[in-house]
JSON list of C-alpha atoms and ligand atoms in Angstrom, two decimals:
[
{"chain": "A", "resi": 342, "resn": "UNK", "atom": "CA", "xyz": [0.00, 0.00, 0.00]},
{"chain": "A", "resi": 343, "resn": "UNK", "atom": "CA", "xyz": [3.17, 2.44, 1.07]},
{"chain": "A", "resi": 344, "resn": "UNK", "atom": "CA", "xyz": [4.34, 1.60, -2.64]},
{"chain": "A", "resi": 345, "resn": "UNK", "atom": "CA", "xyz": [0.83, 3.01, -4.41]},
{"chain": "A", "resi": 346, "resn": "UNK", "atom": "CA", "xyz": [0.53, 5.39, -1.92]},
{"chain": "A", "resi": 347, "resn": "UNK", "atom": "CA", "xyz": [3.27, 6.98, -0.88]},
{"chain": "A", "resi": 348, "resn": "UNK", "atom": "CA", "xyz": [2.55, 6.41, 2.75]},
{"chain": "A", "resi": 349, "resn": "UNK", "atom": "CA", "xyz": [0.17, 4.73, 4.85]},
{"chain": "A", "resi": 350, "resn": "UNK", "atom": "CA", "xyz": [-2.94, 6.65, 5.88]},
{"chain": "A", "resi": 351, "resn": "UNK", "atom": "CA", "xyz": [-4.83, 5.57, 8.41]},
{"chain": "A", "resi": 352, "resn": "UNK", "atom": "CA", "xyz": [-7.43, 4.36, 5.79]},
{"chain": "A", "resi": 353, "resn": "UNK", "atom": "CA", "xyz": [-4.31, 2.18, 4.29]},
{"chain": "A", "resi": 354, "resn": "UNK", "atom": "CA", "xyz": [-3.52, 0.75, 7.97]},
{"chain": "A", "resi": 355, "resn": "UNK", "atom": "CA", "xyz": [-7.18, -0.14, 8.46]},
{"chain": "A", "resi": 356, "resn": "UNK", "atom": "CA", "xyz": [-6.90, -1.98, 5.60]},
{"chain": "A", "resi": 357, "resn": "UNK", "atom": "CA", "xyz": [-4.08, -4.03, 7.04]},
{"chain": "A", "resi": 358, "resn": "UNK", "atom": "CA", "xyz": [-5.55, -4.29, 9.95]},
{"chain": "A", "resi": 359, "resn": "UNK", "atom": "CA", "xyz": [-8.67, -5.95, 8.44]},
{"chain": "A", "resi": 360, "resn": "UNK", "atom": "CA", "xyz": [-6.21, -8.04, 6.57]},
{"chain": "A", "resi": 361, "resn": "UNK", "atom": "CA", "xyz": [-4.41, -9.45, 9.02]},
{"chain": "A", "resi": 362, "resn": "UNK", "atom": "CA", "xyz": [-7.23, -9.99, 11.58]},
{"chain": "A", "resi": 363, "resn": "UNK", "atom": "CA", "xyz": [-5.23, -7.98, 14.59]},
{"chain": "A", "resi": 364, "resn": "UNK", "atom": "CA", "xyz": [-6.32, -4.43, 16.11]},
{"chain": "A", "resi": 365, "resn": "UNK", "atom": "CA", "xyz": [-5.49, -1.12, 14.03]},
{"chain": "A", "resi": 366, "resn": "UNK", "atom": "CA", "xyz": [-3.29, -0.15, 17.00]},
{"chain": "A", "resi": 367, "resn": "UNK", "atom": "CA", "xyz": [-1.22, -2.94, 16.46]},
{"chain": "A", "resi": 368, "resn": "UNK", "atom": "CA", "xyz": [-0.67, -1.72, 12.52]},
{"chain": "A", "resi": 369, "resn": "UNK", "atom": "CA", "xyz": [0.14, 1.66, 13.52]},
{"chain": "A", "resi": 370, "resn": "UNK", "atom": "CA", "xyz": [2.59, 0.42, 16.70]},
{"chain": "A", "resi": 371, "resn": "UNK", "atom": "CA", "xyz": [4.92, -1.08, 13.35]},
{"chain": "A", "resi": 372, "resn": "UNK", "atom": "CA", "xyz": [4.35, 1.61, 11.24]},
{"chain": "A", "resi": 373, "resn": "UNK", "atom": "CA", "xyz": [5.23, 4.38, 13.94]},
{"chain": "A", "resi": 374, "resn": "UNK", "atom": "CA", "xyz": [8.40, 2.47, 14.98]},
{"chain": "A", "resi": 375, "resn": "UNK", "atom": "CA", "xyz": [10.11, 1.09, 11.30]},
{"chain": "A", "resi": 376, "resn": "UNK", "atom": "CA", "xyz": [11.53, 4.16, 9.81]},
{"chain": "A", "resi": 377, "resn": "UNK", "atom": "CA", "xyz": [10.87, 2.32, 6.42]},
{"chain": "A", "resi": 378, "resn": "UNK", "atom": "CA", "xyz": [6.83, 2.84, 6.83]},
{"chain": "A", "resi": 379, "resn": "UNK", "atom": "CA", "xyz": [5.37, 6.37, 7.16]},
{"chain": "A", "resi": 380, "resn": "UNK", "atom": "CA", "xyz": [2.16, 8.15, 7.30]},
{"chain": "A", "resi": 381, "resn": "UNK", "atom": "CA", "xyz": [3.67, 11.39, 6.21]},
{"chain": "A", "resi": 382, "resn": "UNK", "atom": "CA", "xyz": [3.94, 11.75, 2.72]},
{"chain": "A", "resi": 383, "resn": "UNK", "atom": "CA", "xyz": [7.39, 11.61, 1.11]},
{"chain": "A", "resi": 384, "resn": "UNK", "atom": "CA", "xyz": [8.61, 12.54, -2.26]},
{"chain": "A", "resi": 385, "resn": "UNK", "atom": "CA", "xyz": [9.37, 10.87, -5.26]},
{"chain": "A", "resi": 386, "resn": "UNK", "atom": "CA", "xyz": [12.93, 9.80, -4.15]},
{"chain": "A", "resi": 387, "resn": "UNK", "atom": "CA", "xyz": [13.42, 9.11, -0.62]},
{"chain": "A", "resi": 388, "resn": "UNK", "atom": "CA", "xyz": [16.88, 10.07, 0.92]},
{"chain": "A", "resi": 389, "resn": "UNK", "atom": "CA", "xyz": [17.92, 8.34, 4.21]},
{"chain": "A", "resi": 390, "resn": "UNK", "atom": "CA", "xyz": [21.26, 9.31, 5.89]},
{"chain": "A", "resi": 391, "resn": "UNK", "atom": "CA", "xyz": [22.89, 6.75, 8.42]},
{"chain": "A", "resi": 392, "resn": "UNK", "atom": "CA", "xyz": [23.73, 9.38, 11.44]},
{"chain": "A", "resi": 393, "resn": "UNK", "atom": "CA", "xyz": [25.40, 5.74, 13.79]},
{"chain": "A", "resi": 394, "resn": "UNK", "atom": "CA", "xyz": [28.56, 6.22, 14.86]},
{"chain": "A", "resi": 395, "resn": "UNK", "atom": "CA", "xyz": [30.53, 5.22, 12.15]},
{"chain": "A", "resi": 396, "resn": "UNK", "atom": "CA", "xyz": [29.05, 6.54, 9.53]},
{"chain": "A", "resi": 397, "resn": "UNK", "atom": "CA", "xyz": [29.12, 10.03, 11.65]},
{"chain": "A", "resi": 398, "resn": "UNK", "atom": "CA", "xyz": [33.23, 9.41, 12.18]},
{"chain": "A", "resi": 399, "resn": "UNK", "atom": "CA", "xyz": [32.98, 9.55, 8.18]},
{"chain": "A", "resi": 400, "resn": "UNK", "atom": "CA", "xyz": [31.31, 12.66, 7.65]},
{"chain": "A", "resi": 401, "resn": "UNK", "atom": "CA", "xyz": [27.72, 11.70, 7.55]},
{"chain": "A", "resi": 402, "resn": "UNK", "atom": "CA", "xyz": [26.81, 15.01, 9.11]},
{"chain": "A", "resi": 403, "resn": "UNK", "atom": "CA", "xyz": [28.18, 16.93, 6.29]},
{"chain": "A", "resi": 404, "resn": "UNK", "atom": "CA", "xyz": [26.71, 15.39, 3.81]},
{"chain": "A", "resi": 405, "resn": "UNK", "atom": "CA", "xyz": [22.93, 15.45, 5.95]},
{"chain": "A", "resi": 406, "resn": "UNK", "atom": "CA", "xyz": [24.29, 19.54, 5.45]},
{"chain": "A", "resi": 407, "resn": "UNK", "atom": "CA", "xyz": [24.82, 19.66, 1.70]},
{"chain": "A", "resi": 408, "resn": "UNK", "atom": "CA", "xyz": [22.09, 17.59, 1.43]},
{"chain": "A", "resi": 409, "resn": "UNK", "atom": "CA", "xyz": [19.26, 20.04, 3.34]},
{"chain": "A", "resi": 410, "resn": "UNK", "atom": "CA", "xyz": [21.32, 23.00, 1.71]},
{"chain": "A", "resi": 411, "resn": "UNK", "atom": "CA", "xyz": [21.09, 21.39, -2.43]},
{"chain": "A", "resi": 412, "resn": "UNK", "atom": "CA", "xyz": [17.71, 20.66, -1.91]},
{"chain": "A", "resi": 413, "resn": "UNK", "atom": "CA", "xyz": [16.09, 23.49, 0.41]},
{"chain": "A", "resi": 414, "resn": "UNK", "atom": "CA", "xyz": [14.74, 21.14, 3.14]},
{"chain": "A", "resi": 415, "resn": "UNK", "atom": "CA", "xyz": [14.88, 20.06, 6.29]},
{"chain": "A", "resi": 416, "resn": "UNK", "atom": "CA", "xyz": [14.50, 16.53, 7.72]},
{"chain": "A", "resi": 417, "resn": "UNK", "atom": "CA", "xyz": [11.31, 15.24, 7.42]},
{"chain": "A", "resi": 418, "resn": "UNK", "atom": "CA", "xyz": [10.39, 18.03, 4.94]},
{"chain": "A", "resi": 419, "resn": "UNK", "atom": "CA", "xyz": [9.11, 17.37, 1.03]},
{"chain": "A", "resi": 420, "resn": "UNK", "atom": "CA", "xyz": [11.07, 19.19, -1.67]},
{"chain": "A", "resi": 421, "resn": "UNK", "atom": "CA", "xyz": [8.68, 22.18, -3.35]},
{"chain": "A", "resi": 422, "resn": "UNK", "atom": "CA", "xyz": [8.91, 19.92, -6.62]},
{"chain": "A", "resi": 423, "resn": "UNK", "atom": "CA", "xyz": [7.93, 17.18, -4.76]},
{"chain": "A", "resi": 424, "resn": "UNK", "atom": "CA", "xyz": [10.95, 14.74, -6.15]},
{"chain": "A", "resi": 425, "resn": "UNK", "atom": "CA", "xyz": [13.23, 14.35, -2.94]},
{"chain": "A", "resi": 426, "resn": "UNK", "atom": "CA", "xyz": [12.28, 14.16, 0.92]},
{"chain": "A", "resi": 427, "resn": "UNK", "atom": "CA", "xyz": [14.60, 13.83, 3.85]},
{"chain": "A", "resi": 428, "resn": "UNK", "atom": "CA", "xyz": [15.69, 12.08, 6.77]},
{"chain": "A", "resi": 429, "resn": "UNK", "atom": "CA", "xyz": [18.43, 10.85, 9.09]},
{"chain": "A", "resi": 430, "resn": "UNK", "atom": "CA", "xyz": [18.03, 7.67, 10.07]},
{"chain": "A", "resi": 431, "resn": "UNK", "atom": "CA", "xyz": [19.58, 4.92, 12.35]},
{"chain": "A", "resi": 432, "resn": "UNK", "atom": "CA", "xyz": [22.09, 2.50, 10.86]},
{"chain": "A", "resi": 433, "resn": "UNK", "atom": "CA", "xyz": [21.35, 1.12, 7.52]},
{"chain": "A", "resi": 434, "resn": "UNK", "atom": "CA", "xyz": [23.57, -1.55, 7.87]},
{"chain": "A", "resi": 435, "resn": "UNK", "atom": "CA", "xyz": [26.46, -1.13, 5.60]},
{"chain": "A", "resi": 436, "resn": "UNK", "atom": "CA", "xyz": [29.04, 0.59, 8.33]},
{"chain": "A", "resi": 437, "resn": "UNK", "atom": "CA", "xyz": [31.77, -0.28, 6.64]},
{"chain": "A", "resi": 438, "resn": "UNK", "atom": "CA", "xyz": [30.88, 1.33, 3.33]},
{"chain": "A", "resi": 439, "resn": "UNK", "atom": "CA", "xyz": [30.38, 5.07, 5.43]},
{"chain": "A", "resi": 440, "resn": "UNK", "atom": "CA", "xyz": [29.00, 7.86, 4.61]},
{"chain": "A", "resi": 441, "resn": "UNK", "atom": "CA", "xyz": [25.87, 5.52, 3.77]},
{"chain": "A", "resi": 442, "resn": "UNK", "atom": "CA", "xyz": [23.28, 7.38, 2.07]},
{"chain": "A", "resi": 443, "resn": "UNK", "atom": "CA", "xyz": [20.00, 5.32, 0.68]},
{"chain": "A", "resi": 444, "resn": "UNK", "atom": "CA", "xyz": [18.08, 6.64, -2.00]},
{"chain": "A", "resi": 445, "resn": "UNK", "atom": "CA", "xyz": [14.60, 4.83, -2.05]},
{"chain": "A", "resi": 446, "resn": "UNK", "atom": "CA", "xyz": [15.85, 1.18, -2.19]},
{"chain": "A", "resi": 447, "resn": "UNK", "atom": "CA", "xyz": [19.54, 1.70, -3.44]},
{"chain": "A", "resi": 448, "resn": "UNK", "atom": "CA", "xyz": [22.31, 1.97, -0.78]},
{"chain": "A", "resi": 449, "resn": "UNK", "atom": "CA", "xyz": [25.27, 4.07, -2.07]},
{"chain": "A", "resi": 450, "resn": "UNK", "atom": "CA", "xyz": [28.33, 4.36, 0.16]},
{"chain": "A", "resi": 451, "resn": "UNK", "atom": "CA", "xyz": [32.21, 6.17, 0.77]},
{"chain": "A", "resi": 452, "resn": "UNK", "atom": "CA", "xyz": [29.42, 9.65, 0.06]},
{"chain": "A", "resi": 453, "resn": "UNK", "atom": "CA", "xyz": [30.79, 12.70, 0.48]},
{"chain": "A", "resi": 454, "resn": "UNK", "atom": "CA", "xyz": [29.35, 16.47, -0.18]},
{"chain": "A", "resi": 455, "resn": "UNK", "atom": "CA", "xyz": [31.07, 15.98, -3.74]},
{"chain": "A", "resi": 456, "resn": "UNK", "atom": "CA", "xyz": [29.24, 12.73, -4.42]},
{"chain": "A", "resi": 457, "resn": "UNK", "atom": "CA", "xyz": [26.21, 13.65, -2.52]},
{"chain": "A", "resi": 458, "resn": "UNK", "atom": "CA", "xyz": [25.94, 16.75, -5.33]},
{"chain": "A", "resi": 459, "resn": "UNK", "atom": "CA", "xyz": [26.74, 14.28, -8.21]},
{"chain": "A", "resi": 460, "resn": "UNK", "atom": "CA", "xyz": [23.99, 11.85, -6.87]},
{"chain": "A", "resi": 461, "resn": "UNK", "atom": "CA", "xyz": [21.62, 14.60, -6.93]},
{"chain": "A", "resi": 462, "resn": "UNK", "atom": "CA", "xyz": [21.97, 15.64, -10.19]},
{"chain": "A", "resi": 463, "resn": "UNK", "atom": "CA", "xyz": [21.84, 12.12, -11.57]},
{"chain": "A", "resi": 464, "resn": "UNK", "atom": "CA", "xyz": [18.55, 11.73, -10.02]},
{"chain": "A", "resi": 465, "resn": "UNK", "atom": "CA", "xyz": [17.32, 15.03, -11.17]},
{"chain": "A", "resi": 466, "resn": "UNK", "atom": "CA", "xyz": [18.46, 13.67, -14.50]},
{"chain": "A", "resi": 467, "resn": "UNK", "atom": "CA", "xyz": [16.31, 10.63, -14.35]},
{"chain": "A", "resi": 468, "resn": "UNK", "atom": "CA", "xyz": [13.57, 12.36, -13.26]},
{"chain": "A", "resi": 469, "resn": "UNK", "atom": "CA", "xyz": [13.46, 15.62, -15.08]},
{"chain": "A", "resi": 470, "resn": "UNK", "atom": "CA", "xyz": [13.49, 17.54, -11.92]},
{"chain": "B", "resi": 1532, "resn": "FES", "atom": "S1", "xyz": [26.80, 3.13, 10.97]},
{"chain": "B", "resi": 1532, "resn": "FES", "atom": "FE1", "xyz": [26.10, 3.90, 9.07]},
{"chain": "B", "resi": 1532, "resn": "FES", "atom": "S2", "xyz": [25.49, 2.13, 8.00]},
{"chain": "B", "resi": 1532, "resn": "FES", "atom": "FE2", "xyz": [26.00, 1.41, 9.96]}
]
């Protein structure tokens, strides 16, 4: 439903909740604690940015900066042309590949502000943004 949707409403988690036979609190407990669901909506391309410890000794917090500085948001915020939303987010998992930056379902890793702009304007490419 997140994947048609862009996010699950609380018409979507009903939904689930009917599914799977269990109370809509207990829908909204897992989407309220995985960073991967949301309610809010996000935009076209969804940029995590690991803020754990190693991937902040490798200058994770400077690319979250150029980041919310290319784009004109803050965390949590949508982009004005709706393509790229924001967030920092707990380890993804790849620590030894740091800066780790995920872009909706693709990992990319070693990011810096230099590749951070490159990846941006590769997915402005693909997307016309
Ligand atoms: S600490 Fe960043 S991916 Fe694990």
């Amino acid at each position: 439903l997140q994947a048609q949707q862009g996010r699950l409403t609380a018409e979507a988690q009903k939904e689930v909740a009917d599914y799977l036979d269990v109370p809509v609190v207990k829908v909204h407990e897992v989407v309220s604690f995985y960073t991967m669901l949301t309610e809010k909506p996000r935009g076209r391309h969804h940029i995590m940015v690991c803020k754990t410890l190693s991937c902040a000794l490798h200058g994770s917090s400077a690319v979250f900066q150029a980041l919310q500085s290319e784009l004109g948001i803050r965390p949590g915020e949508v982009s004005a042309d709706g393509q790229f939303s924001l967030e920092s987010v707990e380890c993804l998992g790849a620590c030894d590949m740091g800066a780790s930056v995920q872009v909706d379902d693709t990992l990319y890793g070693q990011m810096d502000e230099a590749k951070t702009k490159k990846l941006l304007e590769t997915l402005r490419i693909r997307t016309g943004a």
